[in-house]
XYZ file of C-alpha atoms in Angstrom:
690
model
C 0.000 0.000 0.000
C 3.040 2.274 0.000
C 3.081 2.673 -3.794
C 1.773 6.051 -4.917
C -0.610 6.313 -7.862
C -0.861 9.655 -9.637
C -3.900 10.808 -11.634
C -3.879 13.947 -13.703
C -7.295 15.561 -14.219
C -7.308 18.249 -16.877
C -9.802 21.008 -16.250
C -9.918 24.746 -16.824
C -8.249 26.773 -14.107
C -10.035 26.315 -10.776
C -10.612 28.513 -7.851
C -9.945 26.855 -4.473
C -13.682 26.177 -3.789
C -14.082 24.518 -7.196
C -11.042 22.324 -6.559
C -12.449 21.312 -3.176
C -15.810 20.428 -4.730
C -14.142 18.071 -7.182
C -11.781 16.436 -4.688
C -14.650 15.901 -2.232
C -16.282 13.496 -4.701
C -13.322 11.084 -4.746
C -13.696 7.773 -2.927
C -10.411 8.098 -1.042
C -8.793 11.361 0.085
C -5.581 12.073 -1.846
C -2.260 12.599 -0.108
C -1.468 15.659 -2.166
C -3.007 17.969 -4.773
C -0.896 20.027 -7.149
C -1.951 22.649 -9.688
C 0.444 22.616 -12.634
C 1.318 25.518 -14.896
C -0.733 24.002 -17.705
C -3.953 24.128 -15.682
C -4.083 20.479 -14.658
C -4.823 19.150 -11.194
C -2.415 16.358 -10.209
C -3.969 14.156 -7.525
C -1.724 11.650 -5.694
C -3.359 8.638 -3.977
C -1.742 6.246 -1.453
C -3.302 3.116 -2.943
C -3.278 0.934 -6.020
C -5.123 1.908 -9.146
C -7.596 -0.943 -8.759
C -8.924 0.641 -5.574
C -9.656 3.939 -7.258
C -12.921 4.734 -9.026
C -11.869 6.537 -12.228
C -15.383 7.781 -13.024
C -14.393 11.208 -11.709
C -11.807 11.564 -14.498
C -14.014 11.775 -17.557
C -11.923 11.684 -20.690
C -14.443 13.887 -22.474
C -13.878 16.978 -20.342
C -12.595 19.706 -22.644
C -10.883 22.932 -21.671
C -12.439 25.986 -23.320
C -10.285 28.938 -24.299
C -12.790 31.743 -23.759
C -12.204 35.209 -25.180
C -13.916 38.538 -24.675
C -15.986 39.923 -26.268
C -17.777 36.655 -26.950
C -17.494 35.716 -30.657
C -20.463 34.705 -32.809
C -22.037 31.392 -31.831
C -21.095 29.652 -35.076
C -17.494 30.871 -34.784
C -17.214 29.410 -31.283
C -18.812 26.157 -32.419
C -16.476 25.882 -35.419
C -13.407 26.578 -33.261
C -13.888 23.377 -31.241
C -13.233 19.933 -32.691
C -15.947 17.640 -31.331
C -14.982 14.413 -29.601
C -15.951 11.263 -31.495
C -19.431 10.370 -30.364
C -18.338 6.819 -29.497
C -16.236 8.294 -26.668
C -19.208 10.289 -25.355
C -21.220 7.060 -25.438
C -18.459 5.134 -23.674
C -18.442 7.624 -20.800
C -22.157 6.879 -20.374
C -21.343 3.142 -20.235
C -23.015 2.600 -23.608
C -21.551 -0.188 -25.728
C -21.591 -0.096 -29.565
C -24.628 -2.397 -29.416
C -26.566 0.393 -27.705
C -26.388 2.947 -30.521
C -26.212 3.473 -34.277
C -23.662 5.958 -35.587
C -24.784 8.854 -37.780
C -21.368 10.095 -38.833
C -18.604 10.912 -36.340
C -20.473 13.234 -33.997
C -24.033 11.908 -33.759
C -25.558 8.586 -32.793
C -29.041 7.201 -32.249
C -29.342 5.650 -28.780
C -31.543 2.570 -29.053
C -34.576 2.058 -26.833
C -33.218 -1.351 -25.862
C -31.040 0.522 -23.350
C -34.173 1.144 -21.287
C -34.960 -2.566 -21.137
C -31.428 -3.391 -19.991
C -31.446 -0.709 -17.285
C -35.035 -1.223 -16.147
C -34.076 -2.095 -12.573
C -31.535 0.725 -12.183
C -32.184 3.767 -10.019
C -32.784 7.169 -11.583
C -30.737 10.302 -11.103
C -32.061 13.739 -10.209
C -34.536 15.284 -12.677
C -34.353 19.035 -13.360
C -36.536 21.133 -15.662
C -35.508 24.564 -16.967
C -38.251 27.117 -17.633
C -38.255 30.902 -17.578
C -40.051 34.126 -16.856
C -42.281 35.531 -19.596
C -39.727 36.240 -22.337
C -39.003 39.124 -24.642
C -39.003 38.345 -28.387
C -35.208 37.997 -28.089
C -35.414 35.054 -25.662
C -33.814 35.000 -22.229
C -31.392 32.113 -22.649
C -33.170 28.972 -21.409
C -31.319 26.690 -23.833
C -28.016 28.405 -23.058
C -28.666 28.042 -19.321
C -29.624 24.394 -19.718
C -26.368 23.670 -21.546
C -24.246 25.861 -19.256
C -25.633 24.185 -16.137
C -24.842 20.741 -17.531
C -21.318 21.834 -18.458
C -20.876 23.059 -14.885
C -22.226 19.828 -13.384
C -20.221 17.546 -15.648
C -16.968 19.386 -16.306
C -16.552 21.277 -13.011
C -18.611 19.602 -10.295
C -17.757 16.084 -11.416
C -21.345 14.828 -11.697
C -22.763 12.386 -14.179
C -25.062 14.550 -16.292
C -27.106 14.391 -19.484
C -28.738 17.372 -21.164
C -32.108 16.639 -22.848
C -33.154 19.144 -25.507
C -35.703 19.506 -28.273
C -34.640 19.307 -31.897
C -34.806 22.785 -33.482
C -37.149 23.538 -36.348
C -35.768 24.993 -39.566
C -38.573 27.571 -39.395
C -36.975 29.772 -36.714
C -33.449 28.760 -37.818
C -33.990 30.459 -41.174
C -36.593 32.927 -39.848
C -36.013 35.460 -37.082
C -35.075 33.562 -33.905
C -32.129 31.600 -35.248
C -31.033 28.220 -33.946
C -31.564 26.605 -30.562
C -28.208 25.036 -29.724
C -27.586 27.400 -26.823
C -25.190 30.304 -27.244
C -21.754 31.677 -26.552
C -19.633 29.156 -24.655
C -22.636 27.027 -23.689
C -23.642 25.226 -26.867
C -24.393 21.841 -28.350
C -22.013 20.852 -31.132
C -21.739 20.368 -34.044
C -23.998 23.410 -33.967
C -24.810 23.402 -37.686
C -25.871 19.745 -37.663
C -27.944 20.281 -34.516
C -29.848 23.188 -36.099
C -30.352 21.692 -39.549
C -31.214 18.113 -40.552
C -29.738 16.325 -37.496
C -30.698 12.651 -38.020
C -33.822 13.332 -40.050
C -36.512 13.008 -37.375
C -38.440 16.111 -38.453
C -38.279 14.957 -42.072
C -39.763 11.612 -41.001
C -42.564 13.443 -39.190
C -43.217 15.576 -42.271
C -43.442 12.489 -44.496
C -45.729 10.633 -42.091
C -47.989 13.638 -41.565
C -48.391 14.234 -45.295
C -49.003 10.550 -46.024
C -51.962 10.726 -43.660
C -53.169 13.952 -45.311
C -53.022 12.278 -48.719
C -54.895 9.264 -47.372
C -57.749 11.472 -46.128
C -58.459 13.223 -49.407
C -57.902 10.070 -51.438
C -60.440 8.186 -49.321
C -63.034 10.942 -49.726
C -62.414 10.898 -53.497
C -62.801 7.120 -53.888
C -65.856 6.918 -51.651
C -67.551 9.622 -53.716
C -67.056 7.741 -56.980
C -67.740 4.098 -56.009
C -70.563 1.941 -54.697
C -70.201 0.071 -51.406
C -69.543 -3.192 -53.230
C -66.913 -1.740 -55.558
C -65.207 0.069 -52.693
C -65.129 -3.081 -50.555
C -63.819 -5.215 -53.417
C -60.930 -2.805 -53.941
C -60.155 -2.598 -50.229
C -60.119 -6.410 -49.923
C -59.100 -7.715 -53.373
C -58.807 -11.465 -54.020
C -55.347 -13.024 -54.170
C -54.093 -15.351 -56.937
C -56.127 -18.193 -55.489
C -59.266 -16.067 -55.494
C -59.378 -15.728 -51.698
C -59.827 -12.427 -49.944
C -58.499 -11.368 -46.545
C -58.317 -8.373 -44.228
C -54.965 -6.698 -43.644
C -53.859 -6.461 -40.009
C -54.806 -2.800 -39.680
C -58.327 -3.516 -40.932
C -59.032 -5.680 -37.893
C -58.699 -2.546 -35.777
C -61.613 -0.948 -37.627
C -63.626 -4.169 -37.492
C -63.109 -4.314 -33.716
C -64.132 -0.650 -33.372
C -67.340 -1.441 -35.291
C -68.044 -4.526 -33.171
C -67.616 -6.901 -36.133
C -65.886 -10.141 -35.093
C -65.792 -11.810 -38.521
C -62.386 -12.554 -40.059
C -63.439 -13.493 -43.617
C -64.388 -10.581 -45.893
C -66.891 -12.800 -47.722
C -68.878 -13.294 -44.502
C -69.795 -9.609 -44.050
C -73.415 -8.622 -44.610
C -74.215 -5.694 -46.953
C -74.826 -3.535 -43.863
C -71.448 -4.527 -42.401
C -69.754 -3.895 -45.744
C -71.178 -0.377 -45.729
C -70.052 0.308 -42.159
C -66.573 -1.070 -42.796
C -65.801 0.401 -46.213
C -67.489 3.779 -46.063
C -65.899 6.224 -43.589
C -68.194 8.999 -44.845
C -65.792 11.731 -43.728
C -67.331 15.166 -43.289
C -64.910 17.475 -45.194
C -65.906 20.402 -42.974
C -64.770 18.536 -39.858
C -61.246 17.696 -41.035
C -58.618 19.097 -38.671
C -55.594 17.347 -40.216
C -53.435 19.668 -42.312
C -50.292 19.226 -44.349
C -46.942 20.334 -42.894
C -43.480 21.506 -43.889
C -40.516 22.578 -41.760
C -40.226 26.072 -43.206
C -41.955 29.353 -42.331
C -44.294 30.005 -45.267
C -47.174 32.326 -44.457
C -48.729 31.889 -47.917
C -49.556 28.274 -47.158
C -51.632 29.061 -44.073
C -54.757 28.713 -46.185
C -54.843 26.906 -49.528
C -57.403 25.310 -51.832
C -56.850 21.722 -52.944
C -58.540 19.474 -55.490
C -58.489 21.884 -58.424
C -57.001 19.390 -60.898
C -59.263 18.013 -63.646
C -58.869 14.433 -62.386
C -60.266 15.327 -58.951
C -63.692 15.953 -60.475
C -64.360 19.236 -58.706
C -63.633 17.951 -55.201
C -62.331 21.300 -53.989
C -61.881 22.156 -50.328
C -59.974 24.673 -48.234
C -57.144 23.514 -46.009
C -53.640 24.718 -45.174
C -50.146 23.949 -43.998
C -48.752 23.982 -40.472
C -45.076 23.955 -39.599
C -43.854 20.382 -39.058
C -43.200 20.823 -35.338
C -46.907 21.616 -34.888
C -47.898 18.207 -36.266
C -49.604 15.878 -33.817
C -47.100 13.226 -34.894
C -44.364 15.355 -33.314
C -46.358 15.490 -30.085
C -46.848 11.714 -30.243
C -43.085 11.226 -30.612
C -42.431 13.411 -27.576
C -44.983 11.682 -25.338
C -44.623 8.048 -26.340
C -42.932 5.558 -24.013
C -42.187 2.686 -26.419
C -42.434 1.564 -30.033
C -45.652 -0.338 -29.279
C -47.099 2.703 -27.522
C -46.184 4.913 -30.487
C -47.971 2.516 -32.839
C -51.133 2.765 -30.737
C -50.955 6.546 -30.472
C -50.404 7.041 -34.204
C -53.374 4.828 -34.985
C -55.638 6.695 -32.557
C -54.996 10.140 -34.058
C -58.346 11.691 -34.992
C -58.430 13.541 -38.334
C -62.077 14.626 -38.266
C -65.559 13.174 -37.966
C -67.957 11.175 -40.065
C -71.116 12.918 -41.175
C -72.882 11.161 -38.309
C -70.431 12.668 -35.781
C -68.151 9.697 -35.070
C -64.385 10.358 -34.818
C -62.302 9.079 -37.748
C -58.810 7.838 -36.908
C -55.632 7.043 -38.820
C -56.340 3.342 -38.267
C -59.806 3.774 -39.784
C -57.967 4.980 -42.882
C -55.667 1.956 -42.684
C -52.485 4.013 -42.405
C -51.425 3.594 -38.758
C -48.927 0.841 -39.490
C -47.342 2.742 -42.375
C -46.953 5.831 -40.186
C -45.109 3.719 -37.616
C -42.759 2.418 -40.301
C -41.889 5.993 -41.285
C -41.270 6.827 -37.621
C -39.405 3.666 -36.539
C -35.955 5.322 -36.518
C -37.183 8.678 -35.261
C -38.206 7.144 -31.929
C -34.542 6.744 -30.922
C -32.966 9.855 -29.282
C -29.870 11.416 -30.860
C -26.687 11.586 -28.774
C -24.554 14.723 -29.150
C -22.214 16.758 -26.911
C -21.707 20.217 -25.431
C -18.680 22.411 -26.060
C -17.146 20.991 -22.883
C -17.759 17.369 -23.807
C -20.776 16.563 -21.632
C -23.439 14.343 -23.264
C -26.669 15.610 -24.803
C -29.772 13.709 -25.922
C -31.727 15.563 -28.607
C -35.205 14.259 -29.283
C -38.502 15.646 -30.546
C -39.412 19.294 -30.861
C -43.131 19.850 -30.324
C -44.466 23.364 -30.936
C -44.525 25.032 -27.532
C -47.837 26.801 -28.119
C -50.039 24.245 -29.848
C -48.312 21.218 -28.319
C -46.555 20.834 -24.971
C -43.110 22.202 -25.927
C -40.912 19.579 -24.252
C -38.395 17.031 -25.490
C -39.236 13.348 -25.368
C -40.112 11.121 -22.443
C -37.957 8.282 -23.784
C -34.857 10.508 -23.890
C -35.428 11.608 -20.292
C -36.002 8.032 -19.127
C -32.864 6.741 -20.838
C -30.829 9.642 -19.461
C -32.070 9.144 -15.883
C -30.963 5.512 -15.962
C -27.590 6.335 -17.521
C -26.629 8.984 -14.941
C -27.847 6.873 -12.033
C -28.222 7.919 -8.383
C -26.534 11.240 -7.698
C -26.405 12.100 -11.404
C -28.456 14.793 -13.122
C -30.762 14.993 -16.129
C -31.549 18.563 -17.127
C -34.306 19.187 -19.656
C -35.804 22.398 -21.019
C -39.470 23.390 -21.254
C -40.400 25.858 -23.991
C -41.211 29.540 -23.406
C -42.170 30.891 -19.970
C -43.094 28.646 -17.049
C -46.796 29.405 -17.608
C -46.563 27.455 -20.887
C -43.588 25.062 -20.866
C -43.360 24.164 -17.186
C -47.130 23.908 -16.731
C -47.361 21.471 -19.655
C -44.239 19.639 -18.475
C -45.887 18.960 -15.116
C -49.499 18.353 -16.106
C -48.965 16.518 -19.410
C -45.433 15.135 -19.725
C -45.031 14.031 -16.101
C -48.489 12.436 -16.077
C -47.563 10.210 -19.023
C -43.974 9.528 -17.954
C -44.608 8.945 -14.255
C -41.413 10.898 -13.557
C -41.070 13.539 -10.841
C -38.685 16.491 -11.089
C -36.892 17.525 -7.916
C -35.979 21.022 -9.090
C -37.296 23.612 -11.533
C -35.084 26.442 -12.754
C -36.622 29.739 -13.805
C -34.331 31.764 -16.053
C -34.603 35.529 -15.664
C -32.825 38.475 -17.261
C -32.599 42.106 -16.247
C -33.727 42.980 -19.774
C -36.990 41.042 -19.534
C -37.722 42.221 -16.000
C -37.297 45.842 -17.068
C -39.768 45.210 -19.875
C -42.262 43.757 -17.388
C -41.685 46.723 -15.111
C -42.909 49.115 -17.785
C -39.884 49.480 -20.046
C -40.220 50.232 -23.770
C -41.163 47.462 -26.179
C -38.394 45.012 -27.060
C -38.527 44.275 -30.785
C -36.466 41.600 -32.525
C -34.136 43.095 -35.114
C -34.159 46.586 -33.577
C -31.576 48.089 -31.176
C -32.489 47.994 -27.492
C -33.798 51.187 -25.927
C -31.444 53.141 -23.654
C -33.494 51.974 -20.649
C -32.152 48.455 -21.098
C -28.508 49.526 -21.285
C -28.289 51.710 -18.166
C -28.996 51.059 -14.502
C -32.617 51.370 -13.389
C -33.237 49.396 -10.209
C -36.794 50.677 -9.873
C -37.753 49.332 -13.275
C -36.230 45.971 -12.410
C -38.019 45.769 -9.062
C -41.338 46.628 -10.692
C -40.868 43.841 -13.225
C -40.075 41.217 -10.607
C -43.820 40.741 -10.139
C -43.705 38.578 -13.262
C -40.936 36.406 -11.857
C -42.719 36.114 -8.515
C -45.852 34.651 -10.115
C -43.793 32.117 -12.061
C -42.023 31.094 -8.841
C -45.296 30.729 -6.946
C -46.975 28.729 -9.720
C -44.006 26.399 -10.168
C -43.521 25.809 -6.419
C -47.135 24.662 -6.218
C -46.163 21.453 -8.048
C -44.030 20.390 -5.088
C -40.589 21.115 -6.566
C -37.850 23.417 -5.320
C -37.393 26.476 -7.539
C -33.989 27.967 -8.313
C -33.812 31.249 -10.226
C -30.942 31.529 -12.720
C -30.200 35.196 -13.380
C -28.649 35.182 -16.848
C -26.193 38.076 -16.597
C -25.540 40.458 -19.501
C -22.574 42.816 -19.685
C -24.807 45.878 -19.136
C -26.347 44.541 -15.907
C -25.219 46.245 -12.698
C -24.626 44.725 -9.285
C -27.503 46.701 -7.793
C -29.917 45.384 -10.440
C -28.732 41.795 -10.016
C -29.085 42.022 -6.227
C -32.598 43.381 -6.618
C -33.586 40.318 -8.647
C -31.966 37.916 -6.210
C -33.706 39.513 -3.234
C -37.069 39.497 -5.008
C -36.688 35.843 -5.992
C -35.917 34.750 -2.441
C -38.789 36.841 -1.096
C -41.131 35.119 -3.583
C -40.161 31.700 -2.224
C -37.323 30.565 -4.475
C -35.011 27.982 -2.916
C -32.083 30.022 -4.248
C -31.260 32.639 -6.862
C -27.919 32.567 -8.631
C -26.143 34.934 -11.014
C -24.799 33.065 -14.052
C -22.241 33.931 -16.754
C -22.218 30.685 -18.717
C -22.692 32.475 -22.042
C -19.371 34.244 -21.569
C -17.501 31.592 -19.571
C -19.088 28.219 -20.306
C -19.585 25.795 -17.419
C -17.304 27.825 -15.167
C -19.946 30.576 -15.213
C -22.674 28.236 -13.926
C -20.838 26.414 -11.123
C -22.773 28.288 -8.424
C -26.008 27.402 -10.213
C -24.957 23.755 -10.298
C -24.248 23.771 -6.567
C -27.626 25.383 -5.846
C -29.449 22.881 -8.050
C -27.740 19.955 -6.322
C -28.808 21.229 -2.912
C -32.347 21.886 -4.153
C -32.630 18.339 -5.497
C -31.256 16.779 -2.324
C -33.666 18.735 -0.121
C -36.986 18.368 -1.906
C -39.631 17.223 0.560
C -42.967 17.226 -1.272
C -44.585 14.814 -3.750
C -45.440 15.969 -7.275
C -48.791 17.753 -7.291
C -50.817 18.387 -10.448
C -52.847 21.513 -11.109
C -56.048 19.560 -11.748
C -57.344 15.969 -11.641
C -58.089 14.325 -14.985
C -61.641 13.396 -13.994
C -62.676 17.058 -13.969
C -64.622 18.329 -16.979
C -62.829 19.991 -19.883
C -64.067 23.399 -18.731
C -63.001 22.863 -15.116
C -59.486 22.001 -16.241
C -59.304 24.991 -18.588
C -60.444 27.275 -15.781
C -57.868 25.865 -13.337
C -55.083 26.778 -15.770
C -56.629 30.187 -16.485
C -56.704 30.902 -12.749
C -52.951 30.193 -12.554
C -52.465 32.865 -15.235
C -54.333 35.385 -13.068
C -57.629 35.296 -14.996
C -60.873 35.991 -13.171
C -62.865 33.871 -15.603
C -63.051 32.212 -19.016
C -65.204 33.170 -21.991
C -66.012 30.482 -24.588
C -66.956 31.197 -28.184
C -69.880 29.373 -29.760
C -67.402 27.199 -31.678
C -65.504 26.348 -28.482
C -68.727 25.370 -26.711
C -69.655 23.137 -29.648
C -66.273 21.405 -29.682
C -66.223 20.852 -25.902
C -69.663 19.247 -26.094
C -68.565 17.031 -29.000
C -65.286 15.871 -27.382
C -67.091 15.146 -24.122
C -69.705 13.105 -25.986
C -66.968 11.199 -27.847
C -65.326 10.226 -24.541
C -62.261 12.458 -24.657
C -62.970 14.669 -21.631
C -60.540 12.734 -19.420
C -57.465 14.014 -21.255
C -55.142 16.738 -19.914
C -55.332 20.269 -21.303
C -52.664 21.881 -23.490
C -53.385 25.619 -23.693
C -52.391 27.353 -26.928
C -51.742 30.994 -26.155
C -49.202 33.749 -26.622
C -45.876 33.218 -24.890
C -45.415 36.948 -24.296
C -47.953 37.400 -21.498
C -49.811 35.494 -18.807
C -52.958 36.709 -20.578
C -54.144 36.386 -24.180
C -52.870 39.916 -24.880
C -49.163 39.860 -25.769
C -48.874 43.525 -24.808
C -50.035 42.901 -21.213
C -46.727 42.644 -19.353
C -45.882 42.050 -15.701
C -48.457 39.888 -13.929
C -51.888 40.974 -15.168
C -54.928 39.760 -13.260
C -58.692 40.105 -13.302
C -58.877 39.562 -17.075
C -61.259 37.174 -18.810
C -59.472 34.545 -20.903
C -61.152 34.079 -24.322
C -61.271 30.534 -25.756
C -62.061 30.861 -29.455
C -61.820 27.167 -30.342
C -61.023 23.795 -28.790
C -59.249 21.041 -30.694
C -57.938 17.599 -29.831
C -54.746 15.616 -30.296
C -56.168 12.253 -29.302
C -53.136 10.209 -30.312
C -50.758 12.478 -28.423
C -53.218 12.545 -25.557
C -54.430 16.090 -24.900
C -57.150 18.631 -25.642
C -55.869 22.009 -26.808
C -57.959 25.167 -26.411
C -56.958 28.082 -28.640
C -56.660 31.316 -26.675
C -57.167 34.385 -28.829
C -55.304 34.219 -32.141
C -52.599 31.602 -32.535
C -50.896 30.738 -35.828
C -49.562 27.242 -36.471
C -47.515 28.424 -39.465
C -45.106 31.286 -38.696
C -44.145 33.772 -41.379
C -40.779 35.077 -42.473
C -39.773 38.621 -41.444
C -38.547 41.269 -43.877
C -34.957 40.260 -43.162
C -34.821 36.585 -42.258
C -31.794 34.859 -40.756
C -31.082 33.191 -44.091
C -29.430 36.410 -45.302
C -26.488 35.614 -43.022
C -26.266 31.865 -43.588
C -23.867 30.439 -46.103
C -21.122 27.906 -46.730
C -17.376 28.390 -46.812
C -16.760 26.393 -49.983
C -13.064 26.037 -49.149
C -13.498 24.433 -45.729
C -17.055 23.136 -46.148
C -18.089 24.802 -42.886
C -21.424 26.536 -42.375
C -21.198 30.237 -41.573
C -23.724 32.744 -40.231
C -25.887 30.436 -38.114
C -26.959 31.999 -34.823
């Protein structure tokens, strides 16, 4: 036992507290600790190597050379050579049998990992939300990545970041990409923001196959008798025998027909089976594409001569608004996804019965198109910590959270004492509320900590500051100290803290610091957060410094997770009526009541009659205010929330009321981001992404 074993752990330069945090995680205290002139910690142990747990020396930890001012996001991303994804996988104890490579820096993690780790304990579960944002965003993705870099590269914790896949709509529109920013990013940034592993393309193909099936079925039913239609649906084989395909038995079961031979059906049963009798005016299924194109919001189809005058109005949504995207995010297995895809309701028959994808016979084909998309994509942060990217549901129309399967895999991989950090879209009134009441209901998972990201800029806006407009310079009020404006705006943060605490989680406020913020302003936010009931409030500089700038946040999150004392509490029980659930959410916004349009009343009555009232509610409203009015800042109350329509995503598993006006196909601005995006044809690298 006298032989000394030396381990060199290469990290960015540490302060003494950071060094102590790392050394405290080692199984055996070292005899000496040296800091070399090349920023490495040399740890000397008085035992043999076999007695030392090397997990604390992750080979993927990467030292960042940060510079000031912070360069463009794409320049930072291009300056770092990613680690081969097989090494990232190895650090998570994934063998090559657990993933499929997609090039050098991406891999699909197979769902079989969940089966193998079924009996393993989960790590801590953390969700990142925010205050009501400005149109510029307040840095939730950047904070999510920065926190994970701090936990993994500085605090020596097993950690996995779980993020949504970005849509090409905002990437080429006005918002830009969603890989984080500055020195807290997912890389390769260009691959993350563009095609990735093709999941959104698979969703687009599946969605549009179903759309084609709808109009084709209406066309053929309008031109054929029951007998002719049935004969074409169940044609005889070479031996002259007819049979039902597997998917057809689902419709037969729904109709209460137990016969297995097509020739045994009565004329009445043939009519019920073959004729869906879709009401064109009831169709809610639209085509999609992953580009902002405002001119496709409303279109007319069926104008070709071969369609025999079967013209109807429809439109395009952006792909991330497709129900198939929401299904992908909420499914728990391949079998579950098959059931959900088949149950998707596209409209009603003329007699008022819901028509599903399986009624159209396309549920199995949709699953085939989605079979690879169900596996999360493994990537990495700038500092080499692992990231699972999966699903990207629209945060207004859908629930705005990455997938359940990615979170479940990650929680098993990090194990007890490890951390899984996932992001919920927009402010906590949208993303976190849906995370708790929809995602956690279906996953059965309980978060221990919720982070609310705040900025001085957004709080000044909520305190009465001038409008913040994307693409225009910030007003002078946002660039100079104004503690009063900040304090006035903290009312918005306080409501988010109160609402989020009510779910039984500890809330930590991450104050995303900008260079123009003053100490007095930052202290005002911290004091207001603690007064509102936050477990802690921490100033963060991860955008400028990477994980080093979020170490204090990581420490606070660890303490919050270790000291949670309450069970997860939902905002409403599922057995309440649709209206009762809507009104419970509206009350959390600060509304004094809810007003339903005639159309909304009609839809609520229909969904209740069809047996869908037991589903959770997914409110579709503006992200820029607690109310339906985007201009109402701060924490408005006493308003009446208008519900103009109510729709259903039965396969995904929620009812979504539309609050005020809400577009499912964004438009391009006068100067979209694509003006700045190009390719360096010499190096092959993408330039201009943000």
